Short mmCIF file of C-alpha atoms and ligand atoms in Angstrom, two decimals:
data_model
loop_
_atom_site.label_atom_id
_atom_site.label_comp_id
_atom_site.label_asym_id
_atom_site.label_seq_id
_atom_site.Cartn_x
_atom_site.Cartn_y
_atom_site.Cartn_z
CA MET E 1 0.00 0.00 0.00
CA LYS E 2 1.29 3.44 -0.93
CA ASN E 3 0.47 6.58 1.03
CA THR E 4 -1.36 7.94 -1.99
CA ASP E 5 -3.84 5.05 -1.70
CA TYR E 6 -5.06 6.18 1.73
CA ARG E 7 -8.53 7.73 1.95
CA PHE E 8 -10.11 9.92 4.61
CA SER E 9 -13.27 7.84 4.84
CA GLU E 10 -14.97 5.52 7.26
CA ASP E 11 -15.37 2.86 4.57
CA PHE E 12 -11.69 2.92 3.81
CA ALA E 13 -10.76 2.50 7.50
CA ARG E 14 -13.28 -0.30 7.97
CA ASN E 15 -12.01 -2.07 4.90
CA MET E 16 -8.41 -1.80 6.10
CA ASP E 17 -9.44 -3.39 9.40
CA GLU E 18 -11.23 -6.23 7.64
CA GLN E 19 -8.14 -7.02 5.59
CA ASP E 20 -5.76 -6.67 8.52
CA PRO E 21 -4.09 -10.03 9.29
CA MET E 22 -3.42 -8.81 12.85
CA LYS E 23 -6.98 -7.72 13.63
CA GLY E 24 -7.65 -10.66 15.98
CA PHE E 25 -5.11 -9.44 18.54
CA ARG E 26 -7.24 -6.45 19.54
CA GLU E 27 -9.71 -8.72 21.30
CA ARG E 28 -7.01 -10.05 23.57
CA PHE E 29 -6.80 -6.77 25.49
CA TYR E 30 -8.96 -4.86 27.95
CA PHE E 31 -9.78 -1.30 26.90
CA PRO E 32 -10.33 1.33 29.60
CA LYS E 33 -13.40 3.54 29.77
CA VAL E 34 -13.59 7.32 29.96
CA ASP E 35 -16.88 8.46 31.54
CA GLY E 36 -18.42 5.13 30.76
CA LYS E 37 -17.37 5.20 27.11
CA GLU E 38 -14.81 2.74 25.74
CA ALA E 39 -11.62 4.65 25.09
CA ILE E 40 -9.78 4.98 21.82
CA TYR E 41 -6.44 4.29 23.38
CA PHE E 42 -3.25 5.78 21.95
CA CYS E 43 -1.17 5.74 25.12
CA GLY E 44 0.70 2.45 24.78
CA ASN E 45 3.88 4.54 24.81
CA SER E 46 3.14 5.30 28.45
CA LEU E 47 1.23 2.28 29.72
CA GLY E 48 0.32 -0.63 27.47
CA LEU E 49 -3.09 -2.28 27.83
CA GLN E 50 -3.71 -5.36 29.91
CA PRO E 51 -3.87 -8.68 28.04
CA LYS E 52 -6.91 -10.71 29.07
CA THR E 53 -4.59 -13.61 29.86
CA THR E 54 -2.51 -11.72 32.44
CA LYS E 55 -4.80 -12.71 35.30
CA GLU E 56 -4.45 -16.44 34.54
CA TYR E 57 -0.67 -16.24 34.36
CA ILE E 58 -0.52 -14.50 37.73
CA GLN E 59 -3.17 -16.76 39.24
CA LYS E 60 -1.12 -19.80 38.29
CA GLU E 61 1.85 -18.53 40.28
CA LEU E 62 -0.39 -17.62 43.20
CA ASP E 63 -1.66 -21.21 43.14
CA ASN E 64 1.89 -22.56 42.99
CA TRP E 65 2.78 -20.42 45.97
CA ALA E 66 -0.34 -21.56 47.87
CA ASN E 67 0.17 -25.24 47.08
CA LEU E 68 3.93 -25.59 47.08
CA ALA E 69 5.31 -22.66 49.10
CA VAL E 70 9.07 -23.01 49.36
CA ASP E 71 9.08 -26.16 47.22
CA GLY E 72 7.92 -23.98 44.31
CA HIS E 73 11.54 -22.94 43.82
CA PHE E 74 12.51 -26.35 42.52
CA HIS E 75 9.24 -28.08 41.69
CA GLY E 76 8.47 -29.21 38.15
CA GLU E 77 8.74 -27.40 34.85
CA ASP E 78 7.79 -24.04 36.29
CA ALA E 79 10.35 -24.09 39.08
CA TRP E 80 10.95 -20.49 40.18
CA TYR E 81 14.68 -21.12 40.39
CA HIS E 82 14.81 -21.19 36.58
CA VAL E 83 11.98 -18.77 35.87
CA ARG E 84 14.30 -16.16 34.31
CA LYS E 85 14.89 -18.51 31.35
CA LYS E 86 11.27 -18.42 30.23
CA SER E 87 11.25 -14.86 28.93
CA LYS E 88 14.57 -15.11 27.08
CA PRO E 89 13.39 -16.38 23.67
CA ALA E 90 10.83 -13.60 23.30
CA LEU E 91 13.14 -10.89 24.65
CA ALA E 92 15.94 -12.04 22.35
CA GLU E 93 13.59 -11.78 19.38
CA ILE E 94 12.24 -8.37 20.37
CA VAL E 95 15.65 -6.72 20.78
CA GLY E 96 17.62 -8.78 18.24
CA ALA E 97 19.94 -10.64 20.57
CA HIS E 98 21.13 -14.08 21.62
CA GLU E 99 19.29 -15.52 24.58
CA HIS E 100 22.37 -15.33 26.79
CA GLU E 101 22.59 -11.60 26.06
CA VAL E 102 19.23 -10.76 27.69
CA VAL E 103 17.53 -11.18 31.03
CA ALA E 104 14.50 -9.62 32.74
CA MET E 105 15.19 -8.05 36.12
CA ASN E 106 14.66 -4.98 38.33
CA ASN E 107 13.37 -1.70 36.90
CA LEU E 108 14.76 0.35 34.08
CA SER E 109 16.29 3.11 36.18
CA SER E 110 17.94 0.63 38.54
CA ASN E 111 19.29 -1.34 35.61
CA LEU E 112 20.77 1.64 33.89
CA HIS E 113 22.65 2.51 37.06
CA PHE E 114 23.96 -1.02 37.45
CA LEU E 115 25.00 -1.17 33.80
CA MET E 116 26.79 2.16 34.06
CA VAL E 117 28.72 0.82 37.03
CA SER E 118 30.17 -1.66 34.55
CA PHE E 119 30.33 0.41 31.38
CA TYR E 120 31.07 3.91 32.56
CA GLN E 121 34.54 3.88 34.03
CA PRO E 122 35.88 7.39 33.66
CA THR E 123 39.62 8.00 33.78
CA LYS E 124 41.48 11.30 34.03
CA ASP E 125 41.72 11.50 30.24
CA ARG E 126 38.59 9.70 29.14
CA PHE E 127 35.47 10.65 31.06
CA LYS E 128 32.91 12.40 28.86
CA ILE E 129 29.40 11.16 28.15
CA ILE E 130 27.34 12.01 25.08
CA THR E 131 23.56 11.97 25.42
CA GLU E 132 20.59 13.66 23.79
CA ALA E 133 19.40 17.02 25.12
CA GLY E 134 15.92 16.80 26.64
CA ALA E 135 16.34 13.14 27.53
CA PHE E 136 13.72 11.48 29.74
CA PRO E 137 14.14 12.95 33.24
CA SER E 138 15.16 9.68 34.87
CA ASP E 139 18.01 9.40 32.36
CA MET E 140 19.13 12.95 33.10
CA TYR E 141 19.17 12.28 36.85
CA MET E 142 20.98 8.99 36.36
CA LEU E 143 23.74 10.52 34.27
CA GLU E 144 24.08 13.52 36.59
CA THR E 145 24.41 11.40 39.71
CA GLN E 146 26.67 8.78 38.13
CA VAL E 147 29.01 11.55 37.11
CA LYS E 148 28.95 13.08 40.60
CA PHE E 149 29.54 9.64 42.10
CA HIS E 150 32.88 9.69 40.26
CA ASP E 151 33.64 13.18 41.66
CA LEU E 152 33.18 14.79 38.27
CA ASP E 153 31.28 17.94 37.33
CA PRO E 154 28.21 17.18 35.17
CA ASP E 155 28.62 20.44 33.22
CA GLN E 156 32.17 19.50 32.23
CA THR E 157 31.32 15.88 31.56
CA ILE E 158 27.93 15.47 29.90
CA ILE E 159 27.68 16.61 26.30
CA GLU E 160 24.10 17.12 25.12
CA LEU E 161 23.19 16.66 21.48
CA LYS E 162 20.81 19.42 20.36
CA PRO E 163 18.83 19.74 17.14
CA ARG E 164 19.94 22.47 14.76
CA GLU E 165 18.30 25.88 15.03
CA GLY E 166 14.69 25.62 13.83
CA GLU E 167 14.71 21.80 13.81
CA TYR E 168 13.13 19.37 16.25
CA THR E 169 15.09 16.19 15.69
CA LEU E 170 18.76 15.29 15.54
CA ARG E 171 20.63 14.62 12.33
CA THR E 172 22.71 11.46 12.35
CA GLU E 173 25.64 13.32 10.75
CA ASP E 174 25.64 15.79 13.66
CA ILE E 175 25.58 12.99 16.24
CA LEU E 176 28.50 11.24 14.55
CA LYS E 177 30.41 14.50 14.27
CA THR E 178 30.04 15.21 17.98
CA ILE E 179 31.26 11.71 18.76
CA SER E 180 34.36 12.08 16.63
CA GLU E 181 35.09 15.59 17.86
CA ASN E 182 35.20 14.27 21.41
CA GLN E 183 37.09 11.15 20.49
CA SER E 184 40.03 11.63 22.83
CA GLN E 185 37.94 12.22 25.98
CA LEU E 186 34.84 10.16 25.30
CA ALA E 187 34.02 7.33 27.73
CA LEU E 188 30.38 6.65 26.95
CA VAL E 189 27.58 7.32 24.50
CA MET E 190 24.29 6.74 26.34
CA MET E 191 21.03 7.86 24.80
CA GLY E 192 17.48 6.85 24.10
CA GLY E 193 17.03 4.50 21.15
CA LEU E 194 13.74 6.21 20.38
CA GLN E 195 13.38 9.74 21.73
CA TYR E 196 10.30 9.77 23.96
CA TYR E 197 9.25 13.35 23.16
CA THR E 198 9.82 13.60 19.40
CA GLY E 199 9.38 9.93 18.52
CA GLN E 200 12.66 9.94 16.59
CA VAL E 201 14.49 6.62 16.24
CA PHE E 202 18.23 7.14 16.25
CA ASP E 203 20.57 5.26 13.93
CA MET E 204 21.82 2.97 16.67
CA GLU E 205 24.04 1.01 14.33
CA ALA E 206 25.92 4.06 13.07
CA ILE E 207 26.13 5.59 16.55
CA THR E 208 27.52 2.37 17.99
CA ALA E 209 30.12 2.06 15.24
CA ALA E 210 31.20 5.69 15.71
CA GLY E 211 31.32 5.34 19.49
CA HIS E 212 33.56 2.31 19.19
CA VAL E 213 35.89 4.03 16.72
CA ALA E 214 36.16 6.81 19.32
CA GLY E 215 37.12 4.23 21.95
CA ALA E 216 33.92 4.64 23.97
CA LYS E 217 31.24 2.26 25.20
CA VAL E 218 27.76 2.63 23.74
CA GLY E 219 24.47 1.94 25.51
CA PHE E 220 20.81 2.70 24.81
CA ASP E 221 17.71 3.24 26.89
CA LEU E 222 15.09 1.39 24.86
CA ALA E 223 12.00 2.26 26.94
CA HIS E 224 10.20 3.53 23.82
CA ALA E 225 11.86 1.23 21.31
CA ALA E 226 11.41 -2.27 22.75
CA GLY E 227 8.35 -3.93 21.26
CA ASN E 228 7.87 -0.95 18.94
CA VAL E 229 10.62 -0.91 16.33
CA PRO E 230 12.93 -3.56 14.86
CA LEU E 231 16.14 -3.85 16.85
CA GLN E 232 19.36 -5.79 16.13
CA LEU E 233 21.38 -5.07 19.23
CA HIS E 234 23.73 -7.99 18.75
CA ASP E 235 24.55 -7.28 15.11
CA TRP E 236 24.86 -3.56 15.73
CA GLY E 237 27.45 -4.35 18.41
CA VAL E 238 25.76 -2.26 21.12
CA ASP E 239 27.54 -2.79 24.45
CA PHE E 240 24.50 -2.63 26.70
CA ALA E 241 20.86 -1.63 26.75
CA THR E 242 17.87 -1.66 29.04
CA TRP E 243 14.13 -1.11 28.66
CA CYS E 244 10.92 -1.30 30.64
CA SER E 245 8.08 -3.72 29.92
CA TYR E 246 5.06 -1.62 30.79
CA LYS E 247 4.98 0.64 27.72
CA TYR E 248 4.75 -1.15 24.38
CA MET E 249 5.34 -4.46 26.11
CA ASN E 250 2.04 -4.48 27.99
CA SER E 251 3.31 -6.10 31.18
CA GLY E 252 1.60 -3.91 33.76
CA PRO E 253 2.34 -0.67 35.63
CA GLY E 254 5.94 -0.44 36.80
CA ASN E 255 6.61 -4.01 35.82
CA ILE E 256 9.98 -5.60 35.33
CA SER E 257 12.70 -4.29 33.04
CA GLY E 258 15.05 -6.14 30.72
CA ILE E 259 18.75 -5.77 30.01
CA PHE E 260 21.00 -6.56 27.08
CA VAL E 261 24.73 -7.08 27.47
CA HIS E 262 26.65 -7.89 24.30
CA GLU E 263 28.29 -11.30 24.27
CA ARG E 264 31.74 -9.72 23.99
CA HIS E 265 31.24 -8.88 27.68
CA ALA E 266 29.74 -12.26 28.56
CA GLU E 267 32.84 -13.53 30.29
CA SER E 268 34.36 -10.50 31.90
CA PRO E 269 34.75 -11.24 35.59
CA ASP E 270 36.98 -8.18 35.85
CA LEU E 271 34.33 -5.69 34.79
CA PRO E 272 33.31 -3.66 37.82
CA ARG E 273 29.82 -4.49 38.99
CA PHE E 274 27.56 -4.25 41.99
CA ALA E 275 26.76 -7.90 42.39
CA GLY E 276 24.16 -9.96 44.17
CA TRP E 277 23.71 -13.68 44.70
CA TRP E 278 21.40 -14.16 41.71
CA GLY E 279 24.23 -13.15 39.36
CA HIS E 280 26.56 -15.68 40.96
CA ASP E 281 27.35 -18.99 39.25
CA GLU E 282 24.08 -20.87 39.47
CA GLY E 283 25.69 -24.25 40.19
CA GLU E 284 27.41 -22.87 43.28
CA ARG E 285 24.84 -20.36 44.47
CA PHE E 286 23.70 -22.41 47.39
CA LYS E 287 27.16 -23.14 48.65
CA MET E 288 26.84 -19.64 50.11
CA GLU E 289 30.57 -19.03 49.88
CA LYS E 290 32.69 -15.92 49.55
CA GLY E 291 34.07 -14.77 46.19
CA PHE E 292 31.67 -13.58 43.49
CA LYS E 293 31.77 -15.61 40.26
CA PRO E 294 29.47 -14.02 37.66
CA MET E 295 27.24 -16.18 35.53
CA PHE E 296 27.88 -16.17 31.79
CA GLY E 297 26.25 -13.34 29.84
CA ALA E 298 23.55 -10.97 30.93
CA ASP E 299 22.58 -13.30 33.78
CA GLY E 300 25.76 -12.26 35.55
CA TRP E 301 24.22 -8.81 36.13
CA GLN E 302 21.23 -10.18 38.05
CA LEU E 303 21.23 -9.28 41.70
CA ALA E 304 18.21 -10.68 43.39
CA ASN E 305 15.80 -13.55 43.42
CA SER E 306 13.52 -13.42 40.38
CA ASN E 307 10.23 -11.56 40.89
CA VAL E 308 7.91 -14.41 39.99
CA ILE E 309 4.59 -12.54 40.01
CA ALA E 310 6.01 -9.73 37.89
CA LEU E 311 7.50 -12.23 35.46
CA ALA E 312 4.16 -14.01 35.13
CA ALA E 313 2.47 -10.81 33.95
CA HIS E 314 5.45 -10.16 31.69
CA GLN E 315 5.15 -13.61 30.15
CA ALA E 316 1.45 -13.21 29.36
CA SER E 317 2.40 -10.32 27.10
CA LEU E 318 5.56 -11.89 25.68
CA ASP E 319 3.59 -14.93 24.55
CA ILE E 320 1.36 -12.61 22.53
CA PHE E 321 4.41 -10.94 20.99
CA GLN E 322 5.82 -14.31 20.00
CA GLU E 323 2.58 -15.28 18.36
CA ALA E 324 2.33 -11.97 16.51
CA GLY E 325 6.01 -11.73 15.53
CA MET E 326 7.93 -8.45 15.36
CA ASP E 327 8.05 -8.47 11.54
CA ARG E 328 4.30 -8.63 11.13
CA LEU E 329 3.79 -6.10 13.90
CA ARG E 330 6.16 -3.70 12.23
CA GLN E 331 4.43 -4.09 8.87
CA LYS E 332 1.10 -3.16 10.36
CA SER E 333 2.66 -0.42 12.45
CA GLU E 334 4.06 1.36 9.40
CA LEU E 335 0.69 1.21 7.66
CA LEU E 336 -1.24 2.37 10.71
CA THR E 337 1.05 5.27 11.59
CA GLY E 338 1.24 6.13 7.89
CA TYR E 339 -2.54 6.40 7.92
CA LEU E 340 -2.46 8.66 10.96
CA GLU E 341 0.09 10.88 9.22
CA PHE E 342 -2.03 11.00 6.06
CA LEU E 343 -5.17 12.00 7.96
CA LEU E 344 -3.32 14.69 9.89
CA GLN E 345 -2.12 16.19 6.63
CA GLU E 346 -5.67 16.13 5.27
CA ILE E 347 -7.05 17.90 8.34
CA ASN E 348 -4.25 20.38 8.50
CA GLY E 349 -4.78 21.65 4.97
CA GLU E 350 -3.63 25.18 4.30
CA ARG E 351 -3.90 26.35 7.88
CA GLY E 352 -1.11 24.19 9.20
CA VAL E 353 -2.13 24.40 12.86
CA ILE E 354 -0.46 21.06 13.50
CA GLU E 355 3.15 20.27 12.83
CA ILE E 356 4.30 16.66 13.05
CA ILE E 357 7.73 16.84 14.67
CA THR E 358 8.38 13.09 14.36
CA PRO E 359 10.50 12.24 11.29
CA LYS E 360 8.68 11.40 8.03
CA ASN E 361 11.10 8.63 7.16
CA THR E 362 9.64 5.37 8.53
CA ASN E 363 13.12 4.11 9.46
CA GLU E 364 13.41 7.02 11.83
CA ARG E 365 10.21 6.50 13.75
CA GLY E 366 8.10 3.91 15.52
CA CYS E 367 4.35 4.00 15.93
CA GLN E 368 4.20 7.35 17.76
CA LEU E 369 3.66 10.70 16.11
CA SER E 370 4.29 13.84 18.16
CA LEU E 371 2.04 16.69 17.13
CA LEU E 372 3.03 20.22 17.86
CA VAL E 373 -0.24 22.12 18.14
CA LYS E 374 0.39 25.77 17.38
CA LYS E 375 -2.91 27.14 18.65
CA GLY E 376 -5.29 26.08 21.41
CA GLY E 377 -3.19 23.02 22.18
CA LYS E 378 -4.39 22.16 25.68
CA ALA E 379 -8.05 22.92 24.85
CA VAL E 380 -7.80 20.66 21.81
CA PHE E 381 -6.27 17.92 23.91
CA ASP E 382 -8.96 18.25 26.61
CA GLU E 383 -11.67 18.07 23.97
CA LEU E 384 -10.13 14.86 22.65
CA TYR E 385 -10.25 13.39 26.14
CA GLN E 386 -13.90 14.43 26.55
CA ASN E 387 -14.48 12.27 23.50
CA ALA E 388 -12.75 9.30 25.13
CA ILE E 389 -9.54 9.61 23.13
CA VAL E 390 -6.59 8.82 25.34
CA GLY E 391 -3.34 10.29 24.06
CA ASP E 392 -0.89 12.30 26.07
CA TRP E 393 -0.02 15.90 26.56
CA ARG E 394 3.56 17.07 26.87
CA HIS E 395 4.19 20.58 28.02
CA PRO E 396 4.21 23.14 26.39
CA ASN E 397 2.35 22.19 23.20
CA VAL E 398 2.84 18.59 22.11
CA ILE E 399 0.26 15.80 21.85
CA ARG E 400 1.73 12.33 21.48
CA ILE E 401 -0.40 9.75 19.70
CA ALA E 402 0.85 6.18 19.57
CA PRO E 403 -1.33 3.74 17.57
CA THR E 404 0.05 0.32 18.42
CA PRO E 405 -0.22 -2.51 15.91
CA LEU E 406 -1.32 -5.06 18.53
CA TYR E 407 -4.52 -3.43 19.67
CA ASN E 408 -5.23 -0.32 17.62
CA SER E 409 -7.30 -0.32 14.45
CA PHE E 410 -7.54 1.85 11.37
CA MET E 411 -10.99 2.80 12.60
CA ASP E 412 -9.43 4.12 15.85
CA VAL E 413 -7.19 6.35 13.80
CA TYR E 414 -10.04 7.49 11.59
CA GLN E 415 -12.26 8.35 14.55
CA PHE E 416 -9.43 10.23 16.19
CA ALA E 417 -8.96 12.29 13.04
CA LYS E 418 -12.67 13.17 12.85
CA ILE E 419 -12.75 14.35 16.44
CA LEU E 420 -9.47 16.21 16.12
CA GLU E 421 -10.81 18.01 13.06
CA GLN E 422 -13.85 19.15 15.05
CA SER E 423 -11.85 20.34 18.02
CA LEU E 424 -9.42 22.25 15.83
CA HIS E 425 -12.38 24.09 14.33
CA LYS E 426 -13.53 24.94 17.81
CA PHE E 427 -10.28 25.96 19.45
CA ALA E 428 -7.56 26.64 16.90
C1 LIG G 501 9.55 5.41 30.72
C2 LIG G 501 10.98 5.73 30.72
C3 LIG G 501 11.76 5.52 31.86
C4 LIG G 501 11.12 5.05 33.15
O1 LIG G 501 12.01 4.40 33.98
P1 LIG G 501 11.49 3.45 35.16
O2 LIG G 501 12.70 3.08 35.86
O3 LIG G 501 10.79 2.30 34.50
O4 LIG G 501 10.53 4.25 35.98
C5 LIG G 501 13.11 5.80 31.79
N1 LIG G 501 13.67 6.25 30.65
C6 LIG G 501 12.95 6.47 29.52
C7 LIG G 501 13.61 6.95 28.27
C8 LIG G 501 11.58 6.22 29.54
O5 LIG G 501 10.86 6.47 28.44
#
């Protein structure tokens, strides 16, 4: 389908839904209500919807706990002692990794700190960090406090990549230039894989290659990328990455994070780390002896006993991802977001009240479009919500709309466009 084939009509949207090979997945999720009306939900970039199977997965572990108690750790196929292994095939597929390069654990912000303990080791000569300006606040606080932990001054250490004057997104050439210009002092490149505010996907492969040429480590925060865009972390040679599972990965509020550590670091007992017993050689864990011996691969960064209930909810969603497949999801995602873009252009017409700040190039974006509303922004957004459209508002004037291929339909996008058109007439 080409963009020129799109039509701003209810029949067109309905027809697209009928032909959609992924349409059956929508029924697997619960949709929230706004004032008693079922929502048109475009907020999977903030909190993904609940799969209808999540309850069963959790209930099963509650039953195991009730019936087996401590024996649950080693009983049968679902023994909690090995529970971390279950999510690996799906996680490896979602981020493009080997199974030994990924593991689910902790929360994103905790993981990024632990990974930086290993991969940010500033020296007198090599200490600088490159990141994107306007990064997600947790990332800013993490970098600031990591730097201070090493007795360095954040202003002298953290280099922020800013878009050119009059532009909203970063150009790859400018990112690469900044990396090479700081070559002699650069310790780490750490940025979002997909910028949460603009929706821009960075060229992680090129950034990783450039970072390595500069002699730095390269890591990505994939909160908005995991489960949204195709990733090949292993092939791209990324050193480390982490993500959360409650956005596009539909695992429940605040649920468990995942990490990626490239296999070149799989056997590096000398890398600094803040260890815990769950990262210690599994065969010897219960000898309870001194002397930390990390497990092979990402597992060696685990600290604590696996969170079984959290992992159960996580698995309910991962099983859906495996069934859907990232390739098919991406195909639909490009069509669906392309349709949203087309409708926005139709509505906008000559007046141009809305500017899409997310890149046009599909390789540089996921499902989210960020709309800069030049007039009446908050009133327009509130009107959308009155009509049961759940998107999100980012100060001062951006509405983020994220149609996800798992549970959003072409009809959702069409209805959104109709209501947006009305509210723009009213307020802009
Ligand atoms: C959502 C998000 C986080 C949240 O971190 P938690 O530790 O899960 O609270 C961090 N970074 C980015 C880029 C995010 O989008």
